[in-house]
Coordinates of C-alpha atoms in Angstrom, one line a residue:
Chain A
X1 CA 107.2 99.3 126.3
X2 CA 106.5 95.1 126.9
X3 CA 109.4 94.4 129.2
X4 CA 111.1 92.1 128.2
X5 CA 109.9 88.5 130.3
X6 CA 107.4 87.5 128.3
X7 CA 108.6 85.7 125.6
X8 CA 105.2 86.2 123.0
X9 CA 104.9 89.8 123.8
X10 CA 108.6 90.7 123.2
X11 CA 108.2 89.0 119.6
X12 CA 105.1 90.4 118.7
X13 CA 106.3 94.0 119.9
X14 CA 108.9 93.4 117.4
X15 CA 106.0 92.5 114.4
X16 CA 104.2 95.0 115.6
X17 CA 106.8 97.5 114.8
X18 CA 107.6 96.2 111.8
X19 CA 104.1 96.4 110.6
X20 CA 103.2 99.4 111.9
X21 CA 106.7 100.8 109.8
X22 CA 105.2 98.7 106.3
X23 CA 101.8 101.5 107.0
X24 CA 99.7 103.9 104.8
X25 CA 100.7 106.9 107.6
X26 CA 98.2 109.4 109.1
X27 CA 99.3 112.1 107.4
X28 CA 98.9 110.7 103.9
X29 CA 95.7 109.6 105.0
X30 CA 94.8 112.9 105.7
X31 CA 96.3 113.7 102.2
X32 CA 94.5 111.7 100.6
X33 CA 91.4 112.0 102.1
X34 CA 91.7 115.2 100.7
X35 CA 91.8 114.8 97.2
X36 CA 89.7 112.1 96.8
X37 CA 87.1 114.6 98.6
X38 CA 87.9 116.7 95.9
X39 CA 88.0 114.3 92.7
X40 CA 83.6 113.7 94.4
X41 CA 82.4 117.5 94.5
X42 CA 84.7 117.5 90.9
X43 CA 82.2 114.7 89.5
X44 CA 78.8 116.1 91.4
X45 CA 79.4 119.4 89.7
X46 CA 79.1 117.9 85.8
X47 CA 76.7 119.0 84.4
X48 CA 77.0 116.8 81.2
X49 CA 76.2 113.5 83.4
X50 CA 76.8 112.6 86.5
X51 CA 74.9 115.8 87.8
X52 CA 71.2 114.0 88.9
X53 CA 72.3 111.2 90.8
X54 CA 73.1 110.4 94.3
X55 CA 77.2 109.4 95.1
X56 CA 79.1 108.3 97.6
X57 CA 83.0 108.1 97.8
X58 CA 85.1 105.7 99.9
X59 CA 88.1 103.8 100.2
X60 CA 88.3 99.9 99.5
X61 CA 90.9 97.2 99.3
X62 CA 94.0 97.4 102.3
X63 CA 93.1 101.1 102.8
X64 CA 89.7 100.2 104.4
X65 CA 90.7 97.3 106.0
X66 CA 93.9 98.8 108.1
X67 CA 96.9 96.5 105.5
X68 CA 98.8 99.0 103.5
X69 CA 102.1 97.5 103.1
X70 CA 105.1 100.1 101.3
X71 CA 105.5 99.3 98.6
X72 CA 109.4 97.8 98.7
X73 CA 112.3 100.7 96.9
X74 CA 109.1 103.2 96.3
X75 CA 107.4 105.7 98.8
X76 CA 104.0 105.2 96.4
X77 CA 101.0 103.9 97.8
X78 CA 98.2 102.6 96.0
X79 CA 94.9 103.4 97.2
X80 CA 91.4 102.2 96.4
X81 CA 88.7 104.0 96.0
X82 CA 85.7 103.2 95.1
X83 CA 82.7 105.4 93.2
X84 CA 79.6 104.2 94.0
X85 CA 76.7 105.7 92.0
X86 CA 72.9 104.7 93.2
X87 CA 70.4 104.9 90.4
X88 CA 69.0 101.9 88.6
X89 CA 72.4 100.1 86.4
X90 CA 70.0 98.8 83.5
X91 CA 69.3 101.8 82.4
X92 CA 73.4 102.7 81.4
X93 CA 76.0 100.2 79.7
X94 CA 79.3 100.0 81.7
X95 CA 80.9 101.6 79.0
X96 CA 78.7 104.4 79.2
X97 CA 80.2 105.3 83.4
X98 CA 83.6 103.7 83.0
X99 CA 83.7 107.0 79.6
X100 CA 82.1 109.7 81.4
X101 CA 84.0 109.0 83.7
X102 CA 87.6 108.7 82.4
X103 CA 85.9 112.9 80.6
X104 CA 84.9 114.5 83.5
X105 CA 88.0 113.4 84.9
X106 CA 90.2 114.6 81.5
X107 CA 88.3 117.7 81.5
X108 CA 90.0 118.8 84.8
X109 CA 93.7 120.8 85.0
X110 CA 94.9 118.0 87.5
X111 CA 93.5 114.7 86.7
X112 CA 93.8 115.2 83.0
X113 CA 97.5 114.6 82.9
X114 CA 97.9 112.5 85.8
X115 CA 94.9 109.2 84.8
X116 CA 96.2 106.1 83.4
X117 CA 93.2 103.9 82.3
X118 CA 92.8 100.0 84.4
X119 CA 90.8 97.6 83.2
X120 CA 87.9 97.7 85.8
X121 CA 89.1 101.4 86.8
X122 CA 91.2 105.3 86.4
X123 CA 94.0 105.7 88.2
X124 CA 95.5 109.4 89.4
X125 CA 98.9 109.0 90.1
X126 CA 99.5 111.1 92.6
X127 CA 104.0 111.8 91.8
X128 CA 106.1 110.5 94.8
X129 CA 102.8 109.5 97.1
X130 CA 100.5 107.2 95.6
X131 CA 98.0 106.0 93.1
X132 CA 94.4 106.2 93.4
X133 CA 93.1 103.7 91.5
X134 CA 89.3 104.7 90.7
X135 CA 86.5 102.1 90.1
X136 CA 83.5 102.9 89.1
X137 CA 80.4 101.1 89.9
X138 CA 76.5 101.8 90.7
X139 CA 74.6 99.9 93.1
X140 CA 73.6 97.0 91.3
X141 CA 70.4 96.6 94.2
X142 CA 68.1 99.3 96.4
X143 CA 68.3 96.5 98.8
X144 CA 71.9 96.0 99.8
X145 CA 74.1 99.2 100.6
X146 CA 77.0 97.4 99.4
X147 CA 76.8 95.4 95.6
X148 CA 78.0 97.8 93.4
X149 CA 78.1 96.0 89.6
X150 CA 81.4 98.2 88.2
X151 CA 82.4 97.8 84.4
X152 CA 84.9 95.7 82.8
X153 CA 86.6 97.6 80.2
X154 CA 88.1 94.6 78.4
X155 CA 84.7 92.4 78.4
X156 CA 83.0 95.4 78.4
X157 CA 79.9 94.1 80.4
X158 CA 79.0 94.4 84.5
X159 CA 80.3 92.6 87.0
X160 CA 79.7 92.1 90.2
X161 CA 81.7 93.3 93.1
X162 CA 81.0 94.3 96.7
X163 CA 84.1 96.1 97.7
X164 CA 82.6 97.4 101.0
X165 CA 80.8 93.8 101.5
X166 CA 85.2 92.4 102.5
X167 CA 86.0 94.8 103.7
X168 CA 83.5 94.6 106.3
X169 CA 83.3 90.9 106.7
X170 CA 87.9 91.1 107.0
X171 CA 87.0 93.6 109.9
X172 CA 85.1 91.6 111.8
X173 CA 87.2 88.5 110.8
X174 CA 89.8 90.9 112.9
X175 CA 87.8 91.8 115.8
X176 CA 87.2 88.3 116.8
X177 CA 89.6 88.6 119.0
X178 CA 88.6 90.6 121.9
X179 CA 92.1 92.0 123.4
X180 CA 95.3 90.7 121.8
X181 CA 98.5 89.6 123.3
X182 CA 100.4 92.8 123.1
X183 CA 96.8 95.1 124.1
X184 CA 97.2 92.5 127.4
X185 CA 101.2 92.6 128.5
X186 CA 100.8 97.1 128.4
X187 CA 97.7 96.5 130.4
X188 CA 99.0 94.1 132.2
X189 CA 102.2 97.8 132.8
X190 CA 99.5 100.4 133.2
X191 CA 100.4 102.6 130.3
X192 CA 97.5 102.4 127.8
X193 CA 97.0 100.8 124.6
X194 CA 95.9 104.0 122.3
X195 CA 98.1 101.8 120.0
X196 CA 96.6 99.5 119.7
X197 CA 93.0 100.7 118.8
X198 CA 92.5 99.7 115.6
X199 CA 95.1 97.3 114.5
X200 CA 94.9 93.7 115.5
X201 CA 96.9 90.9 115.3
X202 CA 95.2 89.4 111.9
X203 CA 95.4 93.2 110.5
X204 CA 98.9 92.6 111.4
X205 CA 99.6 89.6 110.5
X206 CA 98.5 90.2 106.5
X207 CA 100.5 93.0 105.7
X208 CA 103.7 91.0 107.3
X209 CA 102.2 88.1 105.1
X210 CA 102.5 90.1 102.1
X211 CA 105.7 92.5 103.8
X212 CA 107.3 88.5 103.1
X213 CA 105.5 88.3 99.4
X214 CA 106.7 91.0 98.2
X215 CA 110.5 89.8 99.2
X216 CA 109.6 86.5 98.3
X217 CA 108.7 87.6 94.5
X218 CA 111.9 91.3 94.8
X219 CA 113.5 89.6 92.4
X220 CA 111.3 88.0 89.8
X221 CA 107.5 88.8 90.1
X222 CA 105.9 87.0 87.4
X223 CA 103.9 84.8 89.1
X224 CA 103.9 86.8 92.5
X225 CA 100.4 85.9 94.9
X226 CA 97.5 88.5 94.9
X227 CA 97.7 91.1 98.0
X228 CA 93.3 89.6 97.2
X229 CA 93.7 85.8 97.2
X230 CA 96.8 86.6 101.2
X231 CA 94.0 89.0 103.3
X232 CA 90.8 86.7 102.1
X233 CA 93.4 83.1 102.9
X234 CA 94.5 85.4 106.1
X235 CA 90.6 86.4 107.3
X236 CA 89.2 82.3 106.1
X237 CA 92.0 80.9 108.5
X238 CA 92.6 82.9 110.8
X239 CA 90.8 81.7 114.7
X240 CA 91.4 84.6 117.1
X241 CA 94.3 83.9 117.8
X242 CA 95.9 86.2 120.1
X243 CA 99.1 87.0 119.2
X244 CA 100.5 87.6 115.6
X245 CA 103.3 84.8 116.0
X246 CA 100.1 82.7 116.8
X247 CA 98.3 84.6 113.8
X248 CA 100.8 83.8 111.1
X249 CA 101.4 80.5 112.4
X250 CA 98.1 79.8 112.2
X251 CA 97.6 80.5 109.0
X252 CA 100.9 79.2 107.3
X253 CA 100.0 75.8 108.7
X254 CA 96.4 75.8 107.5
X255 CA 97.5 77.0 103.6
X256 CA 100.4 74.8 104.2
X257 CA 97.7 71.5 105.3
X258 CA 95.7 71.9 102.6
X259 CA 97.7 72.0 99.6
X260 CA 99.5 69.4 101.0
X261 CA 96.5 67.0 100.8
X262 CA 94.0 68.5 99.2
X263 CA 93.3 66.4 96.1
X264 CA 92.3 69.4 94.8
X265 CA 94.3 72.6 94.0
X266 CA 93.0 75.5 97.0
X267 CA 90.2 77.4 95.7
X268 CA 90.0 81.1 97.5
X269 CA 85.9 82.1 97.0
X270 CA 85.4 85.8 97.4
X271 CA 83.3 85.4 100.6
X272 CA 80.7 88.0 99.8
X273 CA 80.2 86.7 96.3
X274 CA 80.4 82.6 96.6
X275 CA 80.3 83.0 92.8
X276 CA 83.7 84.6 92.3
X277 CA 87.3 82.1 92.3
X278 CA 90.1 85.1 93.2
X279 CA 92.1 81.7 91.9
X280 CA 90.6 81.2 88.7
X281 CA 94.0 82.0 87.6
X282 CA 95.5 78.8 89.4
X283 CA 93.7 77.1 86.4
X284 CA 94.8 78.2 84.0
X285 CA 98.3 78.9 84.5
X286 CA 99.1 77.0 87.5
X287 CA 102.4 78.5 87.3
X288 CA 101.0 80.1 89.8
X289 CA 100.1 78.5 92.0
X290 CA 103.1 76.7 92.0
X291 CA 104.7 79.7 93.2
X292 CA 102.4 80.5 96.0
X293 CA 103.0 77.2 97.0
X294 CA 106.3 77.5 97.6
X295 CA 106.8 80.9 98.4
X296 CA 104.5 79.4 102.0
X297 CA 105.9 76.0 102.3
X298 CA 109.8 78.5 103.3
X299 CA 107.6 80.7 104.9
X300 CA 106.3 78.1 106.8
X301 CA 110.3 76.7 107.2
X302 CA 111.4 79.7 108.4
X303 CA 108.2 80.1 111.4
X304 CA 108.5 77.1 112.0
X305 CA 112.2 78.0 113.1
X306 CA 111.7 81.4 114.9
X307 CA 109.8 78.8 117.7
X308 CA 112.7 77.1 118.9
X309 CA 114.7 78.8 121.4
X310 CA 117.6 79.6 118.9
X311 CA 118.0 83.1 120.9
X312 CA 117.6 86.5 119.8
X313 CA 121.4 86.4 117.7
X314 CA 119.3 83.0 115.2
X315 CA 115.9 85.2 115.4
X316 CA 117.5 88.2 114.2
X317 CA 118.6 87.1 111.3
X318 CA 116.2 85.4 110.4
X319 CA 113.2 87.8 110.5
X320 CA 116.1 89.7 108.2
X321 CA 115.9 87.0 106.2
X322 CA 111.7 87.2 105.8
X323 CA 111.2 91.0 105.8
X324 CA 113.8 93.0 105.4
X325 CA 117.0 94.1 106.9
X326 CA 115.8 98.0 107.2
X327 CA 112.2 97.0 108.2
X328 CA 113.8 94.4 111.4
X329 CA 115.8 97.0 112.2
X330 CA 114.0 99.6 113.1
X331 CA 111.8 98.3 115.1
X332 CA 114.8 96.5 116.9
X333 CA 116.5 100.0 117.8
X334 CA 113.5 102.4 118.9
X335 CA 112.6 98.9 121.2
X336 CA 115.9 99.6 122.6
X337 CA 115.2 103.0 122.1
X338 CA 112.6 103.0 124.2
X339 CA 113.9 100.6 127.0
X340 CA 116.2 102.6 127.0
X341 CA 113.9 106.3 127.8
X342 CA 112.7 104.0 131.3
X343 CA 115.8 103.5 132.4
X344 CA 117.0 107.3 132.3
X345 CA 114.0 107.3 135.1
X346 CA 115.1 103.6 137.0
X347 CA 111.6 102.3 135.3
X348 CA 113.1 98.7 134.7
X349 CA 114.5 96.0 137.4
X350 CA 115.9 92.9 136.5
X351 CA 113.4 89.8 137.3
X352 CA 115.7 87.7 140.3
X353 CA 115.0 84.2 139.1
X354 CA 116.2 84.3 135.2
X355 CA 118.2 87.9 134.9
X356 CA 115.3 89.6 132.4
X357 CA 114.1 92.9 132.0
X358 CA 110.8 93.6 134.0
X359 CA 108.8 97.0 135.3
X360 CA 111.1 98.5 138.7
X361 CA 109.2 97.3 141.0
X362 CA 108.0 93.9 139.5
X363 CA 107.7 90.7 141.9
X364 CA 111.2 89.3 142.4
X365 CA 113.1 92.3 141.0
X366 CA 115.4 94.5 141.7
X367 CA 115.6 97.7 140.1
X368 CA 118.4 99.0 137.5
X369 CA 120.9 102.0 139.5
X370 CA 122.1 104.3 137.4
X371 CA 125.4 103.3 135.9
X372 CA 127.2 104.6 132.2
X373 CA 129.0 101.2 131.1
X374 CA 132.9 102.5 130.4
X375 CA 135.8 100.7 129.5
X376 CA 138.4 100.3 126.7
X377 CA 137.0 100.2 122.7
X378 CA 139.1 97.3 122.0
X379 CA 140.5 96.1 117.6
Chain B
X1 CA 133.5 98.8 153.2
X2 CA 130.6 96.4 153.4
X3 CA 132.4 92.9 154.8
X4 CA 132.3 89.7 152.2
X5 CA 130.1 87.5 154.3
X6 CA 127.8 90.4 153.8
X7 CA 127.9 91.1 150.1
X8 CA 127.9 86.9 149.8
X9 CA 124.1 86.6 151.5
X10 CA 122.8 89.1 149.7
X11 CA 123.6 87.4 146.8
X12 CA 122.5 84.3 148.4
X13 CA 118.7 85.9 149.6
X14 CA 118.3 88.1 146.0
X15 CA 119.8 86.0 143.9
X16 CA 118.8 82.0 144.7
X17 CA 120.3 80.8 141.4
X18 CA 124.1 82.1 141.8
X19 CA 126.6 80.2 143.9
X20 CA 128.8 82.3 145.9
X21 CA 132.3 81.0 147.8
X22 CA 134.1 83.3 149.7
X23 CA 137.9 81.7 150.0
X24 CA 140.2 84.0 152.2
X25 CA 139.9 87.5 151.2
X26 CA 138.0 87.2 147.6
X27 CA 134.1 86.3 146.8
X28 CA 133.8 84.6 143.4
X29 CA 130.0 84.4 142.2
X30 CA 128.5 82.2 139.5
X31 CA 124.4 82.0 138.1
X32 CA 123.2 82.7 135.9
X33 CA 121.2 85.5 133.9
X34 CA 119.0 85.8 130.8
X35 CA 118.2 89.3 129.8
X36 CA 115.2 88.7 128.3
X37 CA 113.4 86.0 127.3
X38 CA 113.9 85.2 124.1
X39 CA 117.7 85.4 124.7
X40 CA 120.5 82.8 125.6
X41 CA 121.3 82.4 129.3
X42 CA 124.9 83.8 130.2
X43 CA 127.0 81.4 132.9
X44 CA 128.6 84.7 134.2
X45 CA 131.6 85.0 137.1
X46 CA 131.6 87.8 139.6
X47 CA 135.4 88.0 141.4
X48 CA 135.7 90.4 144.0
X49 CA 138.9 90.9 145.6
X50 CA 137.5 93.0 148.9
X51 CA 137.8 97.2 148.6
X52 CA 138.7 96.7 145.0
X53 CA 137.3 96.8 141.3
X54 CA 134.8 93.8 141.1
X55 CA 136.1 91.9 138.2
X56 CA 132.5 90.2 135.2
X57 CA 132.8 87.9 133.0
X58 CA 131.6 86.2 130.9
X59 CA 132.4 81.6 131.5
X60 CA 129.5 80.8 128.4
X61 CA 129.0 81.5 126.0
X62 CA 131.9 83.2 125.8
X63 CA 131.9 87.3 123.8
X64 CA 132.5 87.3 120.5
X65 CA 133.4 89.4 117.6
X66 CA 129.6 91.3 116.1
X67 CA 128.7 90.3 111.5
X68 CA 131.1 93.4 111.8
X69 CA 134.5 92.1 113.3
X70 CA 134.5 94.2 116.3
X71 CA 134.2 93.6 119.6
X72 CA 131.7 95.4 121.9
X73 CA 133.2 98.8 123.1
X74 CA 132.5 98.4 127.3
X75 CA 135.2 95.9 127.9
X76 CA 138.4 96.6 130.1
X77 CA 141.7 93.9 129.5
X78 CA 140.6 89.9 129.4
X79 CA 136.8 90.7 128.0
X80 CA 135.7 92.3 131.7
X81 CA 132.2 92.9 131.7
X82 CA 132.9 97.5 132.2
X83 CA 129.7 98.0 133.7
X84 CA 130.0 101.4 135.7
X85 CA 132.6 104.6 136.0
X86 CA 134.3 104.3 138.4
X87 CA 136.1 108.3 137.8
X88 CA 131.7 109.1 139.5
X89 CA 131.3 106.1 142.7
X90 CA 128.4 104.5 140.8
X91 CA 130.0 101.5 143.4
X92 CA 132.0 101.6 146.0
X93 CA 132.8 99.5 148.6
X94 CA 129.9 100.4 150.5
X95 CA 127.7 99.0 147.6
X96 CA 126.1 95.8 147.5
X97 CA 127.4 94.6 144.6
X98 CA 123.5 91.9 144.6
X99 CA 122.2 95.6 144.1
X100 CA 124.4 97.1 141.7
X101 CA 127.1 94.4 139.4
X102 CA 124.1 92.2 138.8
X103 CA 121.5 94.6 137.7
X104 CA 123.4 96.0 135.5
X105 CA 125.7 92.7 134.0
X106 CA 122.3 91.6 132.2
X107 CA 121.1 95.6 131.3
X108 CA 124.7 94.6 129.6
X109 CA 124.3 91.5 128.6
X110 CA 120.6 93.2 126.5
X111 CA 122.4 95.1 125.1
X112 CA 125.2 92.6 124.2
X113 CA 123.1 90.6 121.8
X114 CA 121.3 93.8 120.3
X115 CA 125.2 95.1 119.2
X116 CA 124.9 91.9 117.8
X117 CA 121.6 93.4 116.2
X118 CA 122.1 96.1 115.2
X119 CA 126.3 97.2 114.8
X120 CA 125.7 99.7 117.3
X121 CA 125.8 100.2 121.3
X122 CA 122.7 102.0 122.1
X123 CA 123.9 101.0 126.3
X124 CA 125.7 104.8 125.8
X125 CA 128.7 105.2 128.4
X126 CA 132.1 106.4 128.5
X127 CA 135.1 105.5 127.4
X128 CA 138.5 106.9 128.9
X129 CA 139.8 110.0 127.9
X130 CA 136.3 111.1 127.9

């Protein structure tokens, strides 16, 4: 519980709760792990093609970097899994690897009915739970455990990919802050901060920006900005801010400045492969770039409003608009329910200087004695 | 029963932002309370006639209906806040206003704001007849 005399921690507590409820839950994560372990052993047992090779199978993308966001109106997460095969890629054609994976999965009674072929990966649909996108790849170099050659199904050639290197890059960025504002606030109140062990302001910020993207493009997602672009920009612009609020503010500010003042369009390169421009589509289809710019400018405007001291009512209207009513309302309800549990044990006080609700026993505060609000319900 | 002079002194010492006056049998205290760092600041008015129930009202901003068009459920007539249930003896004339009524007012304001946001009163409480 964050006490309510710290402006920054108060809003970060709400932002953190909203992001937490968007996150892939632990039980589903465990289920996903069991499923992909089963897939791995099915592939390893393949006598026709896969058996002689060594493998790793690991999550990449948002699952790996802890920035998953539950899609709006659906309860199915997209989970990215890499099938990392350790052999010489020049000995195989891209088509072969993809076809062999497809063949092997279709030999399985369950998997064959769940398969959906995508450009670079094969998707297994676990209805009502998640889509698992399996990206087959062969390690590109002996001396680099991360880089993969992955088949581009449409182009019919290998493309270089580095999902694990990307995740390392992002997590390093996220960890560039040692202690977040929320952790500090909890420590100051001697409350265990277990919840924040793995979730840093950058990860929370990315979740919220992605969520707002989903809301912004809800009616027309033709030119929706992709998660990889948003995540990469966030990682590039993050400056080790301690709060979620400042993290979003800084990222959005920098994007806005760059799109306004750069002579040409903003270019977002893959940080672990500078040859790859995640935004190459913005040249061929500039409407994607226009949509991205409008999206950012809108978020910038709303965030500036949040900075003004309008009071929690106006603030709640802005947050509902940005992230959806339910998400905000649930976060506020959680915060208040927790406060009420502290009230029952007489653990809250009121600051005598401001009237703010604080921890009982805080300097210059008066403890809130037990009371029962009363009175008529007026119509 | 605590004399008014003692009530007034306790408020002045404990709540330095409040101004307190006594006239005859009645104590009047006015001060600002902001239930959270992100809340509005409310100017509250406490009127206490010795031995009676204290009346607490908001001078500014005034009580407003929420987005459902409802009034908050813990009010007496004339928009006086219902902070405690008298039959439980949570506030008695021997208790200090500074230690009960004023902290409860801030807590009430917190729940009033949350009620505006959510449409539900999460601060608990009771109604006559229950």
